[in-house]
CSV table of C-alpha atoms in Angstrom, one decimal:
chain,number,residue,atom,x,y,z
A,5,UNK,CA,32.7,114.8,137.2
A,6,UNK,CA,35.0,115.0,133.6
A,7,UNK,CA,36.7,118.0,135.1
A,8,UNK,CA,37.6,115.3,137.7
A,9,UNK,CA,38.7,112.7,135.5
A,10,UNK,CA,41.1,115.2,133.5
A,11,UNK,CA,43.0,116.3,136.1
A,12,UNK,CA,42.9,112.5,137.3
A,13,UNK,CA,44.4,111.8,133.7
A,14,UNK,CA,46.9,114.6,133.6
A,15,UNK,CA,47.9,113.9,136.6
A,16,UNK,CA,48.8,110.3,135.6
A,17,UNK,CA,51.0,111.6,132.8
A,18,UNK,CA,52.7,114.1,135.0
A,19,UNK,CA,53.5,111.0,137.2
A,20,UNK,CA,54.8,108.7,134.1
A,21,UNK,CA,56.7,111.7,132.7
A,22,UNK,CA,58.6,112.2,135.7
A,23,UNK,CA,59.3,108.8,136.5
A,24,UNK,CA,60.7,108.5,132.6
A,25,UNK,CA,62.9,111.4,133.3
A,26,UNK,CA,63.8,109.9,136.5
A,27,UNK,CA,64.6,106.7,135.3
A,28,UNK,CA,66.4,108.6,132.1
A,29,UNK,CA,68.6,110.3,134.6
A,30,UNK,CA,70.1,107.1,136.2
A,31,UNK,CA,70.8,105.5,133.6
A,32,UNK,CA,72.7,108.4,132.1
A,33,UNK,CA,74.3,108.8,135.3
A,34,UNK,CA,75.2,104.8,135.2
A,35,UNK,CA,76.8,104.7,131.7
A,36,UNK,CA,78.6,108.2,132.8
A,37,UNK,CA,79.8,106.6,135.9
A,38,UNK,CA,81.1,103.5,134.3
A,39,UNK,CA,82.5,105.6,131.4
A,40,UNK,CA,84.9,107.3,134.2
A,41,UNK,CA,85.8,104.1,136.0
A,42,UNK,CA,86.9,102.9,132.2
A,43,UNK,CA,88.5,106.1,131.4
A,44,UNK,CA,90.2,105.9,134.6
A,45,UNK,CA,91.6,102.5,134.0
A,46,UNK,CA,93.0,104.1,130.2
A,47,UNK,CA,90.5,101.5,128.6
A,48,UNK,CA,89.7,104.4,126.4
A,49,UNK,CA,87.7,102.9,124.1
A,50,UNK,CA,85.8,100.9,126.5
A,51,UNK,CA,84.8,104.6,127.9
A,52,UNK,CA,84.0,106.1,124.3
A,53,UNK,CA,81.5,103.3,124.2
A,54,UNK,CA,79.8,104.0,127.5
A,55,UNK,CA,79.8,107.6,127.1
A,56,UNK,CA,78.1,107.1,124.0
A,57,UNK,CA,75.5,105.2,125.5
A,58,UNK,CA,75.0,108.1,128.2
A,59,UNK,CA,74.0,110.3,125.2
A,60,UNK,CA,71.7,107.6,123.7
A,61,UNK,CA,69.9,108.0,127.2
A,62,UNK,CA,70.1,112.0,126.8
A,63,UNK,CA,71.4,113.4,123.4
A,64,UNK,CA,71.6,116.7,125.3
A,65,UNK,CA,74.3,116.0,128.1
A,66,UNK,CA,76.8,118.2,128.9
A,67,UNK,CA,78.7,115.9,131.3
A,68,UNK,CA,78.6,112.5,128.6
A,69,UNK,CA,79.4,114.7,125.6
A,70,UNK,CA,82.6,116.3,127.4
A,71,UNK,CA,83.7,113.1,128.4
A,72,UNK,CA,82.9,111.4,125.0
A,73,UNK,CA,85.1,114.0,123.8
A,74,UNK,CA,88.0,113.2,126.1
A,75,UNK,CA,87.7,109.5,125.1
A,76,UNK,CA,88.0,110.5,121.7
A,77,UNK,CA,91.0,112.6,122.5
A,78,UNK,CA,92.9,110.3,124.4
A,79,UNK,CA,92.6,107.8,121.4
A,80,UNK,CA,93.7,110.4,119.2
A,81,UNK,CA,90.5,110.6,117.4
A,82,UNK,CA,91.3,114.8,117.3
A,83,UNK,CA,88.5,115.6,114.4
A,84,UNK,CA,85.6,113.5,116.3
A,85,UNK,CA,87.0,114.7,119.8
A,86,UNK,CA,86.6,118.5,118.3
A,87,UNK,CA,83.0,117.8,117.0
A,88,UNK,CA,82.0,116.3,120.8
A,89,UNK,CA,83.8,119.6,122.5
A,90,UNK,CA,82.1,122.0,120.3
A,91,UNK,CA,78.9,121.2,121.0
A,92,UNK,CA,79.5,121.9,124.6
A,93,UNK,CA,80.8,125.3,123.6
A,94,UNK,CA,78.4,126.4,121.2
A,95,UNK,CA,75.9,126.2,124.6
A,96,UNK,CA,78.3,128.3,126.1
A,97,UNK,CA,75.9,131.1,126.7
A,98,UNK,CA,73.3,128.9,128.2
A,99,UNK,CA,74.8,126.7,130.4
A,100,UNK,CA,77.2,129.5,132.2
A,101,UNK,CA,73.6,131.2,132.8
A,102,UNK,CA,72.2,128.0,133.8
A,103,UNK,CA,75.2,127.0,136.3
A,104,UNK,CA,78.2,129.5,136.7
A,105,UNK,CA,80.4,127.0,138.2
A,106,UNK,CA,80.7,123.7,137.2
A,107,UNK,CA,79.3,124.7,133.4
A,108,UNK,CA,81.8,127.7,133.3
A,109,UNK,CA,84.9,125.3,133.9
A,110,UNK,CA,83.7,122.6,131.9
A,111,UNK,CA,83.3,125.2,129.1
A,112,UNK,CA,86.7,126.3,129.7
A,113,UNK,CA,88.2,122.7,129.7
A,114,UNK,CA,87.0,122.3,126.3
A,115,UNK,CA,88.5,125.2,125.2
A,116,UNK,CA,91.6,124.1,126.3
A,117,UNK,CA,91.1,120.9,124.6
A,118,UNK,CA,90.5,122.1,121.5
A,119,UNK,CA,93.6,124.5,121.5
A,120,UNK,CA,95.6,121.1,121.8
A,121,UNK,CA,93.7,119.6,119.1
A,122,UNK,CA,94.7,123.0,117.2
A,123,UNK,CA,98.4,122.6,118.6
A,124,UNK,CA,98.2,118.8,117.1
A,125,UNK,CA,97.0,119.6,113.7
A,126,UNK,CA,99.3,122.2,113.2
A,127,UNK,CA,102.0,120.0,114.0
A,128,UNK,CA,101.0,117.3,111.6
A,129,UNK,CA,100.4,120.1,108.8
A,130,UNK,CA,103.8,121.6,109.2
A,131,UNK,CA,105.3,117.7,108.9
A,132,UNK,CA,103.7,117.7,105.7
A,133,UNK,CA,104.7,120.6,104.4
A,134,UNK,CA,101.6,122.2,104.6
A,135,UNK,CA,103.1,125.7,106.4
A,136,UNK,CA,99.8,127.6,105.3
A,137,UNK,CA,97.7,125.2,107.1
A,138,UNK,CA,100.3,125.0,110.3
A,139,UNK,CA,99.9,128.5,110.5
A,140,UNK,CA,95.9,128.6,110.5
A,141,UNK,CA,95.9,126.1,113.2
A,142,UNK,CA,98.2,127.6,115.6
A,143,UNK,CA,96.0,130.6,115.3
A,144,UNK,CA,93.0,128.9,116.3
A,145,UNK,CA,94.8,127.4,119.2
A,146,UNK,CA,96.1,130.5,120.5
A,147,UNK,CA,92.3,131.9,120.0
A,148,UNK,CA,91.1,128.8,122.1
A,149,UNK,CA,93.1,129.2,124.9
A,150,UNK,CA,92.5,132.9,125.1
A,151,UNK,CA,88.6,132.0,125.2
A,152,UNK,CA,89.4,129.4,127.9
A,153,UNK,CA,91.4,132.1,129.9
A,154,UNK,CA,88.4,134.3,129.8
A,155,UNK,CA,86.5,131.8,131.6
A,156,UNK,CA,89.1,130.4,133.7
A,157,UNK,CA,91.7,132.8,133.9
A,158,UNK,CA,94.0,131.4,136.9
A,159,UNK,CA,94.5,127.8,134.5
A,160,UNK,CA,98.2,128.2,134.7
A,161,UNK,CA,98.4,124.8,132.1
A,162,UNK,CA,96.2,126.8,129.9
A,163,UNK,CA,98.2,130.4,129.9
A,164,UNK,CA,101.2,128.2,129.1
A,165,UNK,CA,100.3,126.7,126.5
A,166,UNK,CA,98.8,129.7,125.1
A,167,UNK,CA,102.4,131.1,125.2
A,168,UNK,CA,103.5,128.2,123.6
A,169,UNK,CA,101.5,128.4,120.3
A,170,UNK,CA,102.3,131.9,120.2
A,171,UNK,CA,106.1,131.4,120.2
A,172,UNK,CA,105.6,128.0,118.3
A,173,UNK,CA,103.6,130.4,115.5
A,174,UNK,CA,106.2,133.2,116.2
A,175,UNK,CA,109.1,131.1,115.1
A,176,UNK,CA,107.4,129.4,112.1
A,177,UNK,CA,106.7,132.8,110.6
A,178,UNK,CA,109.9,133.8,111.0
A,179,UNK,CA,111.3,130.6,109.6
A,180,UNK,CA,108.9,131.3,106.7
A,181,UNK,CA,110.2,134.9,106.0
A,182,UNK,CA,113.7,133.8,106.4
A,183,UNK,CA,112.7,130.7,103.8
A,184,UNK,CA,111.0,133.3,101.2
A,185,UNK,CA,113.8,135.3,101.2
A,186,UNK,CA,116.3,132.2,100.7
A,187,UNK,CA,114.0,131.3,97.9
A,188,UNK,CA,114.1,135.1,96.1
A,189,UNK,CA,118.0,134.7,96.4
A,190,UNK,CA,117.8,131.3,95.0
A,191,UNK,CA,115.6,132.4,92.2
A,192,UNK,CA,117.7,135.5,91.3
A,193,UNK,CA,120.9,133.4,91.3
A,194,UNK,CA,119.2,131.0,88.8
A,195,UNK,CA,118.1,133.5,86.9
A,196,UNK,CA,121.5,135.2,86.8
A,197,UNK,CA,122.7,131.8,86.1
A,198,UNK,CA,120.4,131.3,83.3
A,199,UNK,CA,121.1,134.6,81.8
A,200,UNK,CA,125.2,133.7,81.6
A,201,UNK,CA,124.2,130.9,80.6
A,202,UNK,CA,122.5,132.6,77.6
A,203,UNK,CA,125.1,134.9,77.0
A,204,UNK,CA,127.7,132.3,76.7
A,205,UNK,CA,125.3,130.5,74.0
A,206,UNK,CA,125.2,133.4,72.2
A,207,UNK,CA,128.7,134.1,72.3
A,208,UNK,CA,129.3,130.6,71.2
A,209,UNK,CA,126.8,131.1,68.3
A,210,UNK,CA,128.9,134.6,67.3
A,211,UNK,CA,132.6,132.7,67.4
A,212,UNK,CA,130.7,130.1,65.2
A,213,UNK,CA,129.1,132.2,62.7
A,214,UNK,CA,132.5,134.2,62.3
A,215,UNK,CA,134.5,131.1,62.2
A,216,UNK,CA,132.2,130.2,59.0
A,217,UNK,CA,132.0,133.4,57.8
A,218,UNK,CA,136.5,133.1,57.9
A,219,UNK,CA,135.8,129.7,56.4
A,220,UNK,CA,133.6,130.8,53.7
A,221,UNK,CA,135.9,134.1,53.0
A,222,UNK,CA,138.8,131.9,52.7
A,223,UNK,CA,137.3,129.4,50.2
A,224,UNK,CA,136.2,132.3,48.2
A,225,UNK,CA,140.1,134.0,48.4
A,226,UNK,CA,140.9,130.3,47.7
A,227,UNK,CA,138.6,129.7,44.4
A,228,UNK,CA,139.4,133.2,43.6
A,229,UNK,CA,143.1,132.5,43.5
A,230,UNK,CA,142.4,129.2,41.6
A,231,UNK,CA,140.4,131.1,39.0
A,232,UNK,CA,143.4,133.9,38.6
A,233,UNK,CA,145.7,131.1,38.5
A,234,UNK,CA,143.9,129.5,36.0
A,235,UNK,CA,143.2,132.4,34.1
A,236,UNK,CA,146.9,133.0,34.0
A,237,UNK,CA,148.1,129.6,32.8
A,238,UNK,CA,145.4,130.2,30.1
A,239,UNK,CA,146.8,133.4,29.3
A,240,UNK,CA,150.5,131.6,28.7
A,241,UNK,CA,148.9,128.9,26.8
A,242,UNK,CA,147.7,131.3,24.3
A,243,UNK,CA,150.7,132.9,24.1
A,244,UNK,CA,152.9,130.1,23.7
A,245,UNK,CA,150.6,129.1,20.8
A,246,UNK,CA,151.1,132.6,19.0
A,247,UNK,CA,154.5,132.3,19.2
A,248,UNK,CA,154.5,129.0,17.9
A,249,UNK,CA,152.8,130.7,14.9
A,250,UNK,CA,155.0,133.5,14.3
A,251,UNK,CA,158.4,131.2,14.3
A,252,UNK,CA,156.0,128.8,11.6
A,253,UNK,CA,155.0,132.3,9.8
A,254,UNK,CA,158.9,132.8,9.5
A,255,UNK,CA,160.3,129.5,8.6
A,256,UNK,CA,157.9,129.9,4.8
């Protein structure tokens, strides 16, 4: 009797769980369909709200997560969109094992969009003058596009974006190299100019010192001449005094 009661109880719980799961799936699908309608009408903010509701019902919803990423991407909320795409990408192995068709394509699309976000970040960093960050973002985009193509080799758009990202990275690296060479050349010219300026200043100081020495020598020569002249005059006066004395002596 107890076994029968237990089986009946377990059966009721299982039924309620199945009903709850079915109800949740219907609610999830309803919100996703609503989000898709709004997304198709380019009402991306409203679509974001609908997709978030689908995730409230089922936080692990692959479709709701991916679609939410798309709605955020369309609003240029790139970091938030990348977070949603990454949630899908992180479950790549599990999802591909569960469904080798639909999930594989969705993961490839998420990687494609991650590549696009990297390109946007690279351009923004370059515009801000952060070339190092720009190069890193280009490299991330290239890896994302390659990963996407491994899952969906027939995607020509991803192949084109990959080639574009590689070209832009090469161009920027070449520009960086040319700029570095130009900076080195400019630095060398500045050093040469500074050295020339120091040499001119040193020459001027030496000239000024020589001129001062010449002035000092001239003054010394003049002082010596004046002293000689004074001594000569003194000697003449002394001679004249002696001559006058001799004359006076003769008169006596």
